[in-house]
Every structure is written in structure tokens, then in C-alpha cells.
Rosetta silent file (secondary structure, phi, psi, omega in degrees, C-alpha in Angstrom):
SEQUENCE: MTAAVADAPLDRALVEEATKKSGLVWVRGTGPARPLWHVWHEGAAYLVGDGPGEQPFPAGLTDGSTAEVTVRSKDKGGRLVAWTATVTEPAPHSEEWEAAVGELRNKRLNAPDAERMPERWARECRVLRLVPGEVRTRLPDGSLAAAPLPTPATTRRPVPAGLPRLLKRGRKG
SCORE:     score description
SCORE:     0.000 S_00000001
   1 L     0.000  127.842 -173.220   15.083   -9.264   14.900 S_00000001
   2 L   -88.055  151.231  177.011   12.065  -11.312   15.399 S_00000001
   3 L   -47.521  151.055  160.232   10.695  -12.890   18.913 S_00000001
   4 L   -69.419  166.344  173.060   11.691  -16.816   19.302 S_00000001
   5 L   -92.585  -23.367  154.558    8.787  -18.746   19.262 S_00000001
   6 L   -53.112  -23.422 -176.675    9.313  -19.696   23.025 S_00000001
   7 L   -95.377    2.956 -171.624    9.372  -15.884   24.139 S_00000001
   8 H   -64.482  -24.523  175.383    5.987  -15.208   22.222 S_00000001
   9 H   -73.370  -37.506  172.971    3.723  -15.069   25.373 S_00000001
  10 H   -62.368  -48.065  170.759    6.048  -12.888   27.377 S_00000001
  11 H   -47.347  -45.849  179.790    6.250  -10.680   23.791 S_00000001
  12 H   -76.514   -7.926  176.338    2.731  -10.775   23.594 S_00000001
  13 H   -97.330    2.087  177.126    1.957   -9.378   27.147 S_00000001
  14 H   -88.334  -41.880  163.079    4.770   -6.836   26.813 S_00000001
  15 H   -36.245  -64.896  162.210    2.966   -5.515   23.735 S_00000001
  16 H   -15.854  -92.896 -159.644   -0.153   -5.469   25.996 S_00000001
  17 H   -80.300   23.369  150.489    1.034   -3.713   28.692 S_00000001
  18 H  -101.134  -37.382  175.607    2.909   -1.029   26.744 S_00000001
  19 H   -54.429  -56.773 -169.712    0.376   -0.392   24.688 S_00000001
  20 L   -61.272  -21.362  178.919   -2.143   -0.120   27.090 S_00000001
  21 L  -103.039    1.032  175.563    0.204    2.745   29.413 S_00000001
  22 L  -116.319  142.441 -159.961    1.334    4.265   26.811 S_00000001
  23 L   -76.791  -29.889  163.428   -0.670    7.464   25.725 S_00000001
  24 E  -113.110  131.962  168.233    0.741    7.327   21.970 S_00000001
  25 E  -118.813  137.838  153.024    1.907    4.863   19.524 S_00000001
  26 E   -45.743   71.566 -178.569    3.967    5.309   16.717 S_00000001
  27 E   -82.611  146.369  171.206    1.851    4.083   13.566 S_00000001
  28 E  -139.040  104.352 -170.602    3.686    3.807    9.670 S_00000001
  29 L   -77.005 -106.421  176.248    1.296    2.596    7.114 S_00000001
  30 L  -101.758  -15.111  178.354    2.973    3.589    3.815 S_00000001
  31 L   -83.828 -162.719  166.497    4.018    7.210    4.836 S_00000001
  32 L   -93.444  160.126 -168.805    6.055    8.424    7.420 S_00000001
  33 L   -60.417  161.775  168.136    5.036    7.281   10.760 S_00000001
  34 E  -139.669  127.598 -177.001    2.665    9.297   13.222 S_00000001
  35 E   -46.881  148.146  154.830    1.796    9.659   16.907 S_00000001
  36 E  -153.906  135.134 -174.473   -1.743    8.618   17.421 S_00000001
  37 E   -77.961  133.433 -171.757   -3.857    8.306   20.622 S_00000001
  38 L  -132.373  162.675  131.416   -5.470    4.652   21.041 S_00000001
  39 E  -109.762 -176.326 -174.072   -7.067    2.225   23.296 S_00000001
  40 E  -119.208  124.228 -154.624   -6.248   -1.087   23.941 S_00000001
  41 E  -158.501  104.195  177.982   -9.543   -3.345   23.623 S_00000001
  42 L    53.562   32.969 -168.102   -9.790   -6.562   23.625 S_00000001
  43 L   103.805   -2.776 -174.248   -6.445   -7.892   22.173 S_00000001
  44 E  -134.307  161.877  164.649   -6.065   -4.892   19.997 S_00000001
  45 E  -101.379  138.733  179.034   -5.230   -1.347   19.586 S_00000001
  46 E  -124.950  155.507 -176.675   -8.246    1.036   18.217 S_00000001
  47 E  -164.447  125.861  176.295   -7.794    4.188   17.303 S_00000001
  48 L   -91.837  125.697  179.802  -10.381    7.100   15.722 S_00000001
  49 L   166.651  179.885 -169.833   -9.385    9.840   13.293 S_00000001
  50 L    80.481   58.652  178.497   -9.047   11.025    9.440 S_00000001
  51 L  -142.989  173.559 -179.901  -12.393   13.183   10.260 S_00000001
  52 L   -71.259  156.362  174.911  -12.718   17.001   10.930 S_00000001
  53 L    64.585   -5.228 -177.555  -11.267   17.603   14.686 S_00000001
  54 L  -119.811  161.751  175.178   -9.475   14.066   15.086 S_00000001
  55 L   -36.386  145.214  170.266   -5.988   12.705   14.272 S_00000001
  56 L   -82.455  162.526  149.449   -4.994   12.240   10.811 S_00000001
  57 L  -108.221  140.495 -176.215   -4.067    8.999    9.924 S_00000001
  58 L   -66.149  158.249  168.146   -0.905    8.060    8.014 S_00000001
  59 L    -9.323  159.254  159.363   -0.876    6.882    4.148 S_00000001
  60 L    72.780  -21.790 -156.312   -1.723    3.025    3.778 S_00000001
  61 L   -75.606  103.331  169.941   -3.931    2.282    7.151 S_00000001
  62 L  -151.781  169.400 -152.115   -6.668    0.838    5.077 S_00000001
  63 L   -88.840  125.925  172.266   -8.879   -2.547    5.903 S_00000001
  64 L    92.614   12.361  157.881   -6.507   -5.725    5.231 S_00000001
  65 E   -85.208  148.595  165.685   -3.061   -3.505    5.259 S_00000001
  66 E   -89.185  167.926  176.307   -0.244   -4.106    7.472 S_00000001
  67 E  -147.961  166.852 -166.684    1.216   -1.277    9.569 S_00000001
  68 E  -126.246  125.304  173.135    4.232   -1.119   11.762 S_00000001
  69 E  -108.724  138.389  169.454    3.829    0.326   15.771 S_00000001
  70 E  -114.603   94.930 -155.370    6.203    1.644   17.814 S_00000001
  71 E   -78.051  139.688  177.408    5.126    1.573   21.282 S_00000001
  72 E  -112.683  160.088  167.758    7.136    4.394   23.514 S_00000001
  73 L   -72.194  136.913 -150.400    7.419    4.632   27.179 S_00000001
  74 L   -88.468  -19.000 -170.227    4.752    6.807   29.188 S_00000001
  75 L  -105.518  -28.179 -168.483    7.611    7.835   31.415 S_00000001
  76 L  -121.778  -24.617  154.936   11.033    8.498   29.497 S_00000001
  77 L   102.193   -3.297  173.809    9.290    8.775   25.931 S_00000001
  78 L   -81.576  164.423  158.919   12.054    6.021   24.226 S_00000001
  79 E   -66.482  147.491  173.587   11.105    2.791   22.558 S_00000001
  80 E  -103.287  -61.472  171.342    9.776   -0.228   24.296 S_00000001
  81 E  -148.466  163.569  170.174    8.932   -2.316   21.657 S_00000001
  82 E  -143.264  150.125 -148.433    7.820   -2.513   18.126 S_00000001
  83 E  -132.105  140.905  172.145    4.994   -4.523   16.366 S_00000001
  84 E  -109.413  134.154  151.502    3.657   -5.118   13.062 S_00000001
  85 E  -109.070  158.486  178.370   -0.049   -5.075   12.868 S_00000001
  86 E  -104.879  169.452 -146.932   -2.874   -5.719   10.520 S_00000001
  87 E  -142.134  111.701  162.613   -5.063   -3.377   10.296 S_00000001
  88 L  -132.591  175.623 -168.731   -8.973   -3.587    9.855 S_00000001
  89 L  -123.714  128.955  168.748  -12.032   -1.446    9.945 S_00000001
  90 L   -59.116  118.467 -179.936  -15.028   -2.223   11.855 S_00000001
  91 L   -44.935  142.608  162.333  -18.259   -1.653   10.335 S_00000001
  92 L   -66.790  144.613 -165.255  -20.135    1.402   11.746 S_00000001
  93 L    73.761  -13.892 -172.978  -22.632    0.276   14.224 S_00000001
  94 L   -76.426  157.624 -175.269  -21.449   -3.400   14.123 S_00000001
  95 L   -71.660   20.704  157.207  -21.132   -4.512   17.902 S_00000001
  96 L   -93.388  -36.971  139.153  -17.248   -4.632   17.451 S_00000001
  97 H     0.614  -75.843  178.833  -17.813   -0.961   16.831 S_00000001
  98 H   -63.172  -49.496 -151.082  -20.269   -0.098   19.417 S_00000001
  99 H   -87.757  -35.927 -176.728  -17.557   -1.855   21.966 S_00000001
 100 H   -81.526  -29.404  170.674  -14.050   -0.145   20.668 S_00000001
 101 H   -42.923  -65.524  176.652  -16.539    3.319   20.629 S_00000001
 102 H   -57.782  -34.496  170.808  -17.381    3.209   24.092 S_00000001
 103 H   -86.063  -47.671 -179.129  -13.622    2.879   25.068 S_00000001
 104 H   -52.713  -36.289 -177.866  -12.643    5.355   22.733 S_00000001
 105 H   -42.677  -59.421 -166.886  -15.249    7.825   23.887 S_00000001
 106 H   -63.580  -29.427  175.119  -14.134    7.483   27.853 S_00000001
 107 H   -78.699  -48.375  179.114  -10.541    8.651   26.442 S_00000001
 108 L   -46.115  110.340  158.310  -11.047   11.353   24.175 S_00000001
 109 L   -67.239  136.011  173.458  -10.408   14.531   25.882 S_00000001
 110 L    55.048   67.285 -173.670  -11.852   17.679   25.175 S_00000001
 111 L  -122.766  144.898 -161.814  -13.872   16.728   22.613 S_00000001
 112 L   -66.400  -27.595 -170.207  -16.575   19.702   21.574 S_00000001
 113 L  -131.029   99.307 -139.211  -19.417   17.438   21.082 S_00000001
 114 L   -96.712  -50.053 -164.636  -19.107   14.706   23.764 S_00000001
 115 L   -50.880  -67.450  175.125  -22.787   13.673   23.817 S_00000001
 116 L   -56.310  -15.007 -170.230  -22.780   13.487   19.692 S_00000001
 117 H   -40.537  -56.844 -155.532  -19.178   12.022   19.416 S_00000001
 118 H   -90.911   -2.149  164.567  -20.071    8.337   18.129 S_00000001
 119 H   -88.565  -17.964  170.401  -22.643    9.339   15.347 S_00000001
 120 H   -63.496  -48.331  170.571  -20.076   11.881   14.228 S_00000001
 121 H   -54.346  -41.359 -179.402  -17.646    9.420   14.279 S_00000001
 122 H   -57.729  -61.823  160.141  -19.622    7.086   12.609 S_00000001
 123 H   -54.985  -65.889 -159.892  -20.492    9.506    9.543 S_00000001
 124 H  -109.630    9.487  164.733  -17.017   11.358    9.118 S_00000001
 125 L  -127.368 -170.710  156.162  -14.398    9.086   10.530 S_00000001
 126 L  -158.501  122.183 -174.511  -12.919    5.705   10.910 S_00000001
 127 L   -84.380  134.767 -177.735  -11.982    3.661   13.406 S_00000001
 128 E  -125.352  165.819  175.979   -9.434    0.820   12.859 S_00000001
 129 E   -90.076  149.203  158.720   -8.172   -2.149   14.873 S_00000001
 130 E  -121.469  102.833 -177.475   -4.568   -2.865   15.164 S_00000001
 131 E   -92.909  116.754 -171.971   -4.136   -6.549   15.546 S_00000001
 132 E   -73.663  160.713 -163.714   -0.437   -7.175   16.775 S_00000001
 133 E  -142.603 -148.288  162.337    1.601   -9.692   14.715 S_00000001
 134 E   -20.519  112.804  175.123    5.184  -10.116   14.598 S_00000001
 135 E  -110.565  171.310  176.278    6.712   -8.444   17.426 S_00000001
 136 E  -120.802   80.360 -173.807   10.350   -6.916   17.661 S_00000001
 137 L   -71.847  -25.362  165.946   11.843   -6.927   20.863 S_00000001
 138 L   -89.615  117.789  175.926   15.444   -5.588   19.455 S_00000001
 139 L  -107.384  172.035 -169.827   15.040   -2.144   18.216 S_00000001
 140 L   -83.626  160.474 -167.620   17.680   -0.539   15.811 S_00000001
 141 L   -89.087   -0.004  171.236   20.344    1.190   17.570 S_00000001
 142 L   -89.698  164.818 -171.623   19.962    4.723   15.372 S_00000001
 143 L   -76.732  -31.206 -166.979   17.613    7.314   16.567 S_00000001
 144 L    46.842   52.624 -175.687   15.583    7.154   13.598 S_00000001
 145 L   -76.149  141.700  161.897   14.654   10.675   13.823 S_00000001
 146 L  -144.000  179.503 -169.172   13.225   12.103   10.957 S_00000001
 147 L   -72.206  135.365 -164.228   11.694   15.363    9.814 S_00000001
 148 L   -68.066  154.435 -159.721    8.584   16.879   10.879 S_00000001
 149 L   -69.889  171.089 -176.777    5.657   16.199    8.541 S_00000001
 150 L   -70.108  137.078  128.541    4.447   19.493    6.620 S_00000001
 151 L   -93.039  135.181 -171.187    1.926   21.465    8.488 S_00000001
 152 L   -58.890  -41.651 -164.571   -0.335   24.883    8.165 S_00000001
 153 L   -59.968  138.875 -173.881    0.438   25.524   11.846 S_00000001
 154 L  -160.327  138.807 -178.211    3.186   28.034   12.706 S_00000001
 155 L  -130.383  -20.941 -173.672    4.772   29.787   15.492 S_00000001
 156 L   -67.421  145.259  155.102    7.856   31.618   13.877 S_00000001
 157 L  -140.648  141.833  165.797    7.033   35.524   13.180 S_00000001
 158 L   -40.525  125.940  152.111    9.009   38.550   12.653 S_00000001
 159 L   -36.600  122.234 -170.029    9.964   40.031   15.664 S_00000001
 160 L   -78.583  171.066 -166.540    8.103   43.238   16.461 S_00000001
 161 L   -73.522   -6.676 -177.543    9.989   46.146   15.969 S_00000001
 162 L   -94.775  -11.502 -156.076   10.096   47.332   19.782 S_00000001
 163 H   -75.158  -36.462  174.496   10.798   43.889   21.561 S_00000001
 164 H   -32.404  -64.554  140.199   14.586   44.671   21.144 S_00000001
 165 H   -13.800  -54.775 -151.020   14.049   47.994   22.842 S_00000001
 166 H   -91.370  -36.851  172.271   11.888   46.529   25.481 S_00000001
 167 H   -47.012  -59.315 -173.968   14.558   43.509   26.201 S_00000001
 168 H   -59.034  -47.340  179.607   17.445   45.869   26.418 S_00000001
 169 H   -75.787  -41.612  143.208   15.770   48.363   29.061 S_00000001
 170 H   -14.984  -71.861 -139.464   14.688   44.946   31.188 S_00000001
 171 H   -84.253  -14.533 -171.318   18.351   44.121   31.939 S_00000001
 172 H   -61.619  -50.540 -137.789   19.159   47.837   33.082 S_00000001
 173 L  -100.176    0.000    0.000   16.436   47.898   35.774 S_00000001
């Protein structure tokens, strides 16, 4: 369901406040949605990624494309609002790019190269601007749960041979 024209200012305010306060937004291009960290700056969400050591973007996020953005509650993690975004990619070192990178740099945690990060982002990464379009305040009733995306990371390993004995011994004592 789309927002009514009369509610547009309220919907825009909801999008802005929810996106500002949320640490992650779920972004869907042409493939599965991915959680991405972002900053809200000058009426749009800015993302940095697709480079070494940075978050991977979902398929289909290109300059001029559209994306589906779902914003979650920072407190409970539930969906608050969903909106369609127009994707633009500012040119590296342009005025818009520099302003966005300044905001992104302040929010980037645990960067190994904080001083040289903007230069690395210009060389190896992409900075995207997601401009809100159509706002959907009525969200689907279902969970929209999806299978996890494939990854080389794993935590499953065979149980060490001595572990069952150690656990059994610990219960007796």
C-alpha cells in the first residue's frame, strides 16, 4: 500500500527519522536483500562498499537503478517503514562525494586505515546515494524471512574427541 498524498510530509519525516536512528537498513537490488550500515545526509542514505574490507552491496545497485529499502527499529529490530530508493553514484572527489565521505568516515568503526580511508574508498570502493521515493507505511503481514546468503565463513566444526568425556566429568563434580 502506498502513502496517501496528504500524508507525504509525515511519511518523509518517518523515513528520515527511522533511517537516521537505525544502525542498519536492509537494501534489495535485483537479488536478495542485504543489511548495510549507512549514514543519513542531506535527505538521502549514503552507503560505502563493494571494496576490500567493506560491506558487499546487493546485486543490481547501479547508478540510476532503484532499490527497496526496509528500515528496522533500533530498539526491537522490527520493520518500521519501507521505501523505494533511486540509486545514484557520486563521482569520487566531487563536492557531493566529499561531503558524504566525511559523514561516512565519522561513522565507520574499526577502520584499519582511518587516515587514508577516503583515498582507498575513491580507488577501490563505491559510494552510493539512496534517495527516498515511494513510501510504504503498511508492511507485509508475513515474516519475509529468507535463507542466509552463501558465505565462506563457518562456525561448525567436528566435536573434539575428548569433549564428551570432559562435559560428563564436569557434571559429576
